[in-house]
CSV table of C-alpha atoms in Angstrom, one decimal:
chain,number,residue,atom,x,y,z
A,1,MET,CA,131.3,111.4,90.1
A,2,PHE,CA,128.7,112.2,92.8
A,3,THR,CA,129.6,111.7,96.3
A,4,PHE,CA,127.2,110.1,99.0
A,5,LYS,CA,126.7,113.2,100.4
A,6,ASP,CA,125.5,114.5,96.8
A,7,TYR,CA,123.1,111.8,96.5
A,8,LEU,CA,122.0,112.4,99.9
A,9,THR,CA,121.0,116.1,99.2
A,10,GLU,CA,119.6,115.3,96.0
A,11,SER,CA,117.2,112.8,97.4
A,12,LYS,CA,115.3,115.5,99.4
A,13,LYS,CA,111.6,114.3,99.5
A,14,THR,CA,108.6,116.3,100.6
A,15,TYR,CA,105.3,115.1,101.8
A,16,SER,CA,102.0,116.4,100.3
A,17,PHE,CA,98.9,116.5,102.1
A,18,ARG,CA,95.2,117.8,101.3
A,19,VAL,CA,93.3,119.4,104.2
A,20,LYS,CA,89.8,120.1,104.7
A,21,VAL,CA,88.3,121.9,107.4
A,22,CYS,CA,84.9,121.9,108.0
A,23,GLY,CA,83.6,125.3,109.1
A,24,ASP,CA,85.2,128.7,109.0
A,25,LEU,CA,89.0,129.3,109.5
A,26,PRO,CA,90.3,132.0,111.8
A,27,LYS,CA,92.0,134.8,110.0
A,28,ASP,CA,95.6,133.8,111.5
A,29,ALA,CA,95.1,130.4,110.3
A,30,THR,CA,98.2,130.1,107.9
A,31,LYS,CA,100.4,131.4,110.9
A,32,ARG,CA,98.9,129.1,113.5
A,33,ILE,CA,99.2,126.1,111.3
A,34,LYS,CA,102.9,126.9,110.6
A,35,ASP,CA,103.3,127.3,114.1
A,36,ALA,CA,101.8,123.8,115.2
A,37,LEU,CA,103.7,122.1,112.3
A,38,ALA,CA,107.1,123.4,113.0
A,39,LYS,CA,108.2,120.0,113.8
A,40,TYR,CA,107.4,118.8,110.5
A,41,ASP,CA,109.2,121.5,108.8
A,42,PRO,CA,106.3,122.9,106.8
A,43,ILE,CA,107.5,124.3,103.0
A,44,LYS,CA,104.3,125.4,101.9
A,45,VAL,CA,100.8,125.9,103.4
A,46,GLY,CA,98.6,127.2,100.6
A,47,SER,CA,95.9,129.6,100.9
A,48,ALA,CA,92.5,128.2,101.8
A,49,LYS,CA,89.6,128.0,99.3
A,50,ARG,CA,86.1,127.7,100.7
A,51,THR,CA,83.3,125.9,99.2
A,52,PRO,CA,79.7,127.6,99.0
A,53,ILE,CA,77.8,126.5,102.2
A,54,GLN,CA,76.5,123.0,101.4
A,55,GLU,CA,73.3,121.3,103.1
A,56,ASN,CA,75.7,118.4,103.3
A,57,PRO,CA,79.1,118.6,103.0
A,58,LEU,CA,80.8,115.5,100.8
A,59,ASP,CA,83.1,114.8,103.2
A,60,PHE,CA,81.5,115.6,106.3
A,61,PRO,CA,78.3,113.5,106.0
A,62,GLY,CA,77.4,114.4,110.2
A,63,LYS,CA,77.4,118.3,109.3
A,64,LYS,CA,74.9,120.4,108.1
A,65,ASN,CA,74.7,123.8,106.4
A,66,MET,CA,78.9,124.2,106.3
A,67,SER,CA,81.3,125.4,104.2
A,68,VAL,CA,84.2,123.5,103.9
A,69,SER,CA,88.0,125.2,103.5
A,70,ILE,CA,90.3,123.1,101.2
A,71,PHE,CA,94.2,124.0,101.4
A,72,ASP,CA,97.5,122.0,100.4
A,73,LEU,CA,100.4,121.5,102.5
A,74,ASP,CA,104.0,120.0,102.2
A,75,VAL,CA,106.2,119.2,104.8
A,76,ASN,CA,109.7,118.3,104.8
A,77,TYR,CA,109.7,115.7,107.8
A,78,PRO,CA,107.8,112.4,107.3
A,79,ALA,CA,104.6,112.3,108.5
A,80,ILE,CA,101.2,110.5,108.4
A,81,SER,CA,97.9,112.0,107.9
A,82,PRO,CA,96.5,111.0,111.6
A,83,ALA,CA,99.2,113.2,112.9
A,84,ILE,CA,99.0,116.2,110.8
A,85,SER,CA,95.1,116.2,111.5
A,86,ALA,CA,95.6,115.9,115.5
A,87,ALA,CA,98.2,119.1,115.6
A,88,LEU,CA,95.6,121.0,112.9
A,89,SER,CA,93.0,120.3,115.5
A,90,ASP,CA,94.6,121.5,118.4
A,91,CYS,CA,96.1,124.5,116.8
A,92,LEU,CA,92.9,125.6,114.9
A,93,GLY,CA,90.5,124.7,118.1
A,94,CYS,CA,88.1,122.4,116.3
A,95,SER,CA,87.4,118.9,116.8
A,96,MET,CA,88.9,115.8,114.6
A,97,ASP,CA,85.6,115.1,112.9
A,98,CYS,CA,86.0,118.4,111.5
A,99,ILE,CA,89.2,118.0,109.7
A,100,ILE,CA,90.4,115.6,107.1
A,101,VAL,CA,93.9,115.1,105.9
A,102,ARG,CA,94.8,112.9,103.0
A,103,THR,CA,98.0,112.1,100.9
A,104,PRO,CA,97.2,112.7,97.3
A,105,ALA,CA,97.3,108.8,96.8
A,106,GLU,CA,94.4,108.4,99.9
A,107,GLU,CA,92.7,111.4,98.0
A,108,ALA,CA,92.6,109.6,94.5
A,109,GLU,CA,91.3,106.2,96.4
A,110,THR,CA,88.6,108.3,97.9
A,111,ILE,CA,87.7,110.0,94.4
A,112,LEU,CA,87.7,106.3,93.0
A,113,ASN,CA,85.7,104.9,95.7
A,114,GLN,CA,83.0,107.6,95.4
A,115,ALA,CA,82.8,106.8,91.8
A,116,HIS,CA,82.3,103.0,92.4
A,117,MET,CA,79.5,103.8,95.0
A,118,ALA,CA,77.9,106.0,92.5
A,119,VAL,CA,77.4,103.3,89.8
A,120,PRO,CA,73.8,101.4,90.1
A,121,GLY,CA,74.2,97.8,91.0
A,122,THR,CA,71.8,95.3,92.8
A,123,GLY,CA,74.6,94.8,95.9
A,124,GLU,CA,74.6,91.2,95.6
A,125,SER,CA,77.4,89.0,95.7
A,126,LEU,CA,78.7,87.4,92.5
A,127,LEU,CA,80.5,84.8,94.3
A,128,THR,CA,78.2,82.5,95.3
A,129,LYS,CA,76.2,82.3,92.1
A,130,ASP,CA,76.3,79.5,89.4
A,131,TYR,CA,77.3,80.5,86.2
A,132,GLU,CA,74.5,81.1,83.6
A,133,ASN,CA,74.2,78.7,80.8
A,134,ASN,CA,74.7,81.2,78.2
A,135,ASP,CA,74.6,79.9,74.6
A,136,GLU,CA,75.4,83.3,73.0
A,137,GLY,CA,78.6,83.1,74.3
A,138,GLN,CA,79.8,80.3,72.4
A,139,LYS,CA,79.4,82.5,69.3
A,140,VAL,CA,82.6,84.7,70.8
A,141,VAL,CA,84.7,81.9,72.0
A,142,GLY,CA,83.4,78.4,71.3
A,143,GLN,CA,84.0,76.0,68.5
A,144,ALA,CA,81.7,77.7,65.9
A,145,HIS,CA,83.9,80.9,66.3
A,146,ILE,CA,87.1,79.1,65.7
A,147,SER,CA,85.4,77.5,62.5
A,148,ASN,CA,84.1,80.9,61.2
A,149,PHE,CA,87.8,82.9,62.0
A,150,LEU,CA,89.5,80.2,60.3
A,151,LYS,CA,87.5,80.8,57.2
A,152,GLU,CA,88.0,84.5,57.5
A,153,LEU,CA,91.6,84.2,57.9
A,154,GLY,CA,91.6,82.2,54.7
A,155,LYS,CA,89.7,84.9,52.8
A,156,VAL,CA,92.1,87.6,54.0
A,157,SER,CA,95.3,85.5,53.1
A,158,ALA,CA,93.6,85.0,49.4
A,159,ASP,CA,93.2,88.6,49.3
A,160,LEU,CA,96.3,89.1,50.5
A,161,LYS,CA,98.2,87.0,47.7
A,162,LYS,CA,96.1,88.8,45.1
A,163,ALA,CA,97.4,92.3,46.2
A,164,THR,CA,100.8,90.9,46.3
A,165,LYS,CA,100.7,89.9,42.7
A,166,VAL,CA,99.4,92.9,41.6
A,167,ALA,CA,101.7,94.9,43.3
A,168,GLN,CA,104.6,93.2,41.7
A,169,GLY,CA,103.1,93.2,38.4
A,170,LYS,CA,102.1,89.9,37.7
């Protein structure tokens, strides 16, 4: 049987973040980041991957002709994205608008929102519109559909009875 201490040590949780920095990182960025986030007990600071120089970087709409460095970060101590962002801004010597820190859930939501914005639409609200009078919809859900469905169900039932008699050898 486990003691409370065993449960407590097994329930260790880590907090993951994805960090995006617009512009170039200094050569000793990993060491600086570990030092700046020492109070959050960093477990892993991944190596930064740089995107090619882009005219308009995706997450940085105000920046032009910049590359973005992306790395993952895991810490033991609970933290929120703005606190990590502020600590990274101080240690890397860049402004807050050049750093984006997101949790995996925030990253997934951002991707979902970007995909939604890419879908073309009129942009008008559907809440204030009246329902359209659509006679074709009655073919799917109306009284005519119910009677057709019952006729088809009767045919299937008759076919099933015939198949059952054949299977039983009668």
